[in-house]
mmCIF file of C-alpha atoms in Angstrom:
data_model
loop_
_atom_site.group_PDB
_atom_site.id
_atom_site.type_symbol
_atom_site.label_atom_id
_atom_site.label_comp_id
_atom_site.label_asym_id
_atom_site.label_seq_id
_atom_site.Cartn_x
_atom_site.Cartn_y
_atom_site.Cartn_z
ATOM 1 C CA UNK A 1 -17.635 2.436 -16.824
ATOM 2 C CA UNK A 2 -18.253 1.029 -13.351
ATOM 3 C CA UNK A 3 -20.737 -1.752 -12.676
ATOM 4 C CA UNK A 4 -21.484 -3.266 -9.322
ATOM 5 C CA UNK A 5 -23.164 -6.542 -8.498
ATOM 6 C CA UNK A 6 -24.109 -6.978 -4.892
ATOM 7 C CA UNK A 7 -25.380 -10.209 -3.440
ATOM 8 C CA UNK A 8 -26.552 -10.410 0.122
ATOM 9 C CA UNK A 9 -26.517 -13.760 1.861
ATOM 10 C CA UNK A 10 -28.412 -14.237 5.052
ATOM 11 C CA UNK A 11 -27.515 -17.184 7.233
ATOM 12 C CA UNK A 12 -27.916 -18.074 10.866
ATOM 13 C CA UNK A 13 -24.771 -17.050 12.721
ATOM 14 C CA UNK A 14 -22.491 -19.876 13.721
ATOM 15 C CA UNK A 15 -19.018 -19.506 15.243
ATOM 16 C CA UNK A 16 -16.952 -19.868 12.084
ATOM 17 C CA UNK A 17 -19.338 -19.105 9.176
ATOM 18 C CA UNK A 18 -17.362 -21.479 6.925
ATOM 19 C CA UNK A 19 -20.291 -22.536 4.797
ATOM 20 C CA UNK A 20 -21.107 -18.899 3.968
ATOM 21 C CA UNK A 21 -17.512 -18.303 3.025
ATOM 22 C CA UNK A 22 -17.570 -21.351 0.727
ATOM 23 C CA UNK A 23 -20.768 -20.122 -0.904
ATOM 24 C CA UNK A 24 -19.142 -16.762 -1.474
ATOM 25 C CA UNK A 25 -16.055 -18.438 -2.927
ATOM 26 C CA UNK A 26 -18.197 -20.384 -5.379
ATOM 27 C CA UNK A 27 -19.897 -17.158 -6.444
ATOM 28 C CA UNK A 28 -16.558 -15.504 -7.134
ATOM 29 C CA UNK A 29 -15.639 -18.284 -9.553
ATOM 30 C CA UNK A 30 -18.517 -17.213 -11.796
ATOM 31 C CA UNK A 31 -16.923 -13.829 -12.418
ATOM 32 C CA UNK A 32 -13.774 -13.470 -14.523
ATOM 33 C CA UNK A 33 -10.630 -12.747 -12.504
ATOM 34 C CA UNK A 34 -9.627 -9.576 -14.400
ATOM 35 C CA UNK A 35 -10.339 -6.655 -14.308
ATOM 36 C CA UNK A 36 -12.566 -7.024 -11.272
ATOM 37 C CA UNK A 37 -12.071 -6.462 -7.583
ATOM 38 C CA UNK A 38 -13.831 -8.626 -5.052
ATOM 39 C CA UNK A 39 -14.730 -7.403 -1.596
ATOM 40 C CA UNK A 40 -16.139 -9.357 1.314
ATOM 41 C CA UNK A 41 -17.796 -7.408 4.099
ATOM 42 C CA UNK A 42 -19.104 -8.792 7.326
ATOM 43 C CA UNK A 43 -21.840 -6.740 8.856
ATOM 44 C CA UNK A 44 -23.072 -7.100 12.382
ATOM 45 C CA UNK A 45 -22.993 -10.199 14.540
ATOM 46 C CA UNK A 46 -23.767 -9.018 18.037
ATOM 47 C CA UNK A 47 -25.403 -12.126 19.347
ATOM 48 C CA UNK A 48 -24.869 -15.712 18.135
ATOM 49 C CA UNK A 49 -28.645 -16.220 18.078
ATOM 50 C CA UNK A 50 -29.154 -13.372 15.600
ATOM 51 C CA UNK A 51 -28.633 -13.742 11.917
ATOM 52 C CA UNK A 52 -25.524 -12.242 10.352
ATOM 53 C CA UNK A 53 -25.033 -10.777 6.930
ATOM 54 C CA UNK A 54 -22.110 -11.174 4.591
ATOM 55 C CA UNK A 55 -21.991 -8.889 1.607
ATOM 56 C CA UNK A 56 -20.226 -9.747 -1.589
ATOM 57 C CA UNK A 57 -19.695 -6.942 -4.023
ATOM 58 C CA UNK A 58 -17.779 -6.866 -7.250
ATOM 59 C CA UNK A 59 -16.533 -3.696 -8.866
ATOM 60 C CA UNK A 60 -15.530 -3.861 -12.483
ATOM 61 C CA UNK A 61 -13.282 -1.357 -14.162
ATOM 62 C CA UNK A 62 -13.237 -0.774 -17.825
ATOM 63 C CA UNK A 63 -9.975 -1.458 -19.600
ATOM 64 C CA UNK A 64 -9.939 2.173 -20.722
ATOM 65 C CA UNK A 65 -9.125 3.239 -17.162
ATOM 66 C CA UNK A 66 -5.917 1.206 -17.221
ATOM 67 C CA UNK A 67 -4.392 3.295 -20.014
ATOM 68 C CA UNK A 68 -4.476 6.621 -18.160
ATOM 69 C CA UNK A 69 -1.526 8.979 -17.912
ATOM 70 C CA UNK A 70 0.929 8.118 -15.138
ATOM 71 C CA UNK A 71 2.126 11.349 -13.480
ATOM 72 C CA UNK A 72 5.050 9.580 -11.775
ATOM 73 C CA UNK A 73 6.504 8.049 -14.930
ATOM 74 C CA UNK A 74 9.616 9.484 -16.506
ATOM 75 C CA UNK A 75 9.059 11.553 -19.608
ATOM 76 C CA UNK A 76 11.836 9.771 -21.467
ATOM 77 C CA UNK A 77 12.227 6.210 -20.139
ATOM 78 C CA UNK A 78 15.281 5.493 -22.309
ATOM 79 C CA UNK A 79 17.178 8.561 -21.162
ATOM 80 C CA UNK A 80 18.023 9.664 -24.677
ATOM 81 C CA UNK A 81 17.583 13.371 -24.057
ATOM 82 C CA UNK A 82 18.692 14.866 -20.769
ATOM 83 C CA UNK A 83 17.860 18.380 -19.698
ATOM 84 C CA UNK A 84 20.511 20.737 -18.402
ATOM 85 C CA UNK A 85 19.122 20.357 -14.891
ATOM 86 C CA UNK A 86 19.219 16.578 -14.797
ATOM 87 C CA UNK A 87 21.118 14.720 -12.090
ATOM 88 C CA UNK A 88 23.887 13.554 -14.446
ATOM 89 C CA UNK A 89 24.847 17.118 -15.437
ATOM 90 C CA UNK A 90 25.551 18.352 -11.916
ATOM 91 C CA UNK A 91 29.008 18.637 -10.413
ATOM 92 C CA UNK A 92 28.808 17.371 -6.824
ATOM 93 C CA UNK A 93 31.153 18.643 -4.125
ATOM 94 C CA UNK A 94 30.877 16.642 -0.894
ATOM 95 C CA UNK A 95 32.685 16.471 2.413
ATOM 96 C CA UNK A 96 33.430 13.260 4.310
ATOM 97 C CA UNK A 97 34.474 13.021 7.936
ATOM 98 C CA UNK A 98 37.570 10.948 8.615
ATOM 99 C CA UNK A 99 38.963 10.498 12.110
ATOM 100 C CA UNK A 100 38.944 13.378 14.564
ATOM 101 C CA UNK A 101 38.975 16.750 12.828
ATOM 102 C CA UNK A 102 40.271 15.348 9.543
ATOM 103 C CA UNK A 103 38.001 15.653 6.506
ATOM 104 C CA UNK A 104 38.046 14.786 2.814
ATOM 105 C CA UNK A 105 36.442 16.851 0.084
ATOM 106 C CA UNK A 106 35.271 14.908 -2.974
ATOM 107 C CA UNK A 107 34.475 16.287 -6.398
ATOM 108 C CA UNK A 108 32.568 14.193 -8.927
ATOM 109 C CA UNK A 109 30.597 14.665 -12.119
ATOM 110 C CA UNK A 110 33.115 16.792 -13.991
ATOM 111 C CA UNK A 111 32.474 17.110 -17.722
ATOM 112 C CA UNK A 112 34.737 15.058 -19.981
ATOM 113 C CA UNK A 113 36.351 18.179 -21.447
ATOM 114 C CA UNK A 114 38.261 18.863 -18.201
ATOM 115 C CA UNK A 115 41.407 16.880 -17.395
ATOM 116 C CA UNK A 116 41.127 15.688 -13.776
ATOM 117 C CA UNK A 117 44.910 15.356 -13.326
ATOM 118 C CA UNK A 118 45.470 18.986 -14.309
ATOM 119 C CA UNK A 119 42.660 20.072 -11.986
ATOM 120 C CA UNK A 120 44.207 18.156 -9.082
ATOM 121 C CA UNK A 121 47.542 19.809 -9.763
ATOM 122 C CA UNK A 122 45.905 23.260 -9.758
ATOM 123 C CA UNK A 123 43.874 22.485 -6.605
ATOM 124 C CA UNK A 124 46.953 21.276 -4.727
ATOM 125 C CA UNK A 125 48.897 24.389 -5.660
ATOM 126 C CA UNK A 126 46.105 26.890 -4.983
ATOM 127 C CA UNK A 127 44.642 25.368 -1.781
ATOM 128 C CA UNK A 128 47.916 24.060 -0.245
ATOM 129 C CA UNK A 129 46.500 20.580 0.298
ATOM 130 C CA UNK A 130 47.109 17.094 -1.006
ATOM 131 C CA UNK A 131 44.788 15.445 -3.521
ATOM 132 C CA UNK A 132 44.304 12.250 -5.466
ATOM 133 C CA UNK A 133 42.184 10.799 -8.261
ATOM 134 C CA UNK A 134 40.095 7.736 -7.392
ATOM 135 C CA UNK A 135 38.359 5.546 -9.983
ATOM 136 C CA UNK A 136 35.019 4.355 -8.624
ATOM 137 C CA UNK A 137 32.798 1.833 -10.421
ATOM 138 C CA UNK A 138 29.550 3.684 -9.693
ATOM 139 C CA UNK A 139 30.722 7.292 -9.491
ATOM 140 C CA UNK A 140 33.408 7.268 -12.180
ATOM 141 C CA UNK A 141 36.469 9.428 -11.538
ATOM 142 C CA UNK A 142 36.347 11.184 -8.171
ATOM 143 C CA UNK A 143 38.808 13.849 -7.053
ATOM 144 C CA UNK A 144 39.652 13.696 -3.329
ATOM 145 C CA UNK A 145 41.244 16.625 -1.521
ATOM 146 C CA UNK A 146 42.384 16.852 2.099
ATOM 147 C CA UNK A 147 40.470 19.232 4.335
ATOM 148 C CA UNK A 148 37.254 21.167 3.851
ATOM 149 C CA UNK A 149 37.735 22.730 0.414
ATOM 150 C CA UNK A 150 34.074 22.932 -0.687
ATOM 151 C CA UNK A 151 33.772 26.707 -1.009
ATOM 152 C CA UNK A 152 37.219 27.090 -2.527
ATOM 153 C CA UNK A 153 36.519 24.430 -5.169
ATOM 154 C CA UNK A 154 33.163 25.955 -6.124
ATOM 155 C CA UNK A 155 34.625 29.464 -6.526
ATOM 156 C CA UNK A 156 37.594 28.046 -8.467
ATOM 157 C CA UNK A 157 35.262 26.235 -10.885
ATOM 158 C CA UNK A 158 33.014 29.293 -11.329
ATOM 159 C CA UNK A 159 36.048 31.484 -12.014
ATOM 160 C CA UNK A 160 37.197 29.038 -14.692
ATOM 161 C CA UNK A 161 33.994 29.016 -16.739
ATOM 162 C CA UNK A 162 31.639 26.489 -15.120
ATOM 163 C CA UNK A 163 28.151 27.797 -14.347
ATOM 164 C CA UNK A 164 27.240 28.085 -10.688
ATOM 165 C CA UNK A 165 23.823 26.513 -11.361
ATOM 166 C CA UNK A 166 25.487 23.208 -12.332
ATOM 167 C CA UNK A 167 27.457 22.937 -9.067
ATOM 168 C CA UNK A 168 25.879 21.340 -5.994
ATOM 169 C CA UNK A 169 27.684 21.639 -2.681
ATOM 170 C CA UNK A 170 26.719 18.984 -0.106
ATOM 171 C CA UNK A 171 27.752 18.603 3.496
ATOM 172 C CA UNK A 172 27.108 19.448 7.090
#
């Protein structure tokens, strides 16, 4: 339900129009502050000898409009149920540039059922590279391998029973 009250004030144009603004301010005090929107418009002042018009209009919204569905809100704000495709269920394989041609490949988001130390041992043996396990506060346990091992890691994980749809490979 939308109602609109429009009051037109006519006054001789002076350089600052302060008295009109004060009259408009006094009129706004008569209306409750919520849920209304107040708009001040200044129409034409082409010549200081002509009269100018200030329009005051108030649009009121009904409270029913405030309870509408929010399309950008999360479906489950507490995060109790996560879908298979949610961000937390992905395994992320990233590459980081070190100095020169040296690179690091990082692997994060492994499910708890896999032992990261055994995976590092298998990666080091299969890919002929060095690797380490880093505990990060935000990311959790992150596996770091020397060199660009993104494709090798993803095929290794797919061959050992992890679905390809849960693996995201990032990088340049």
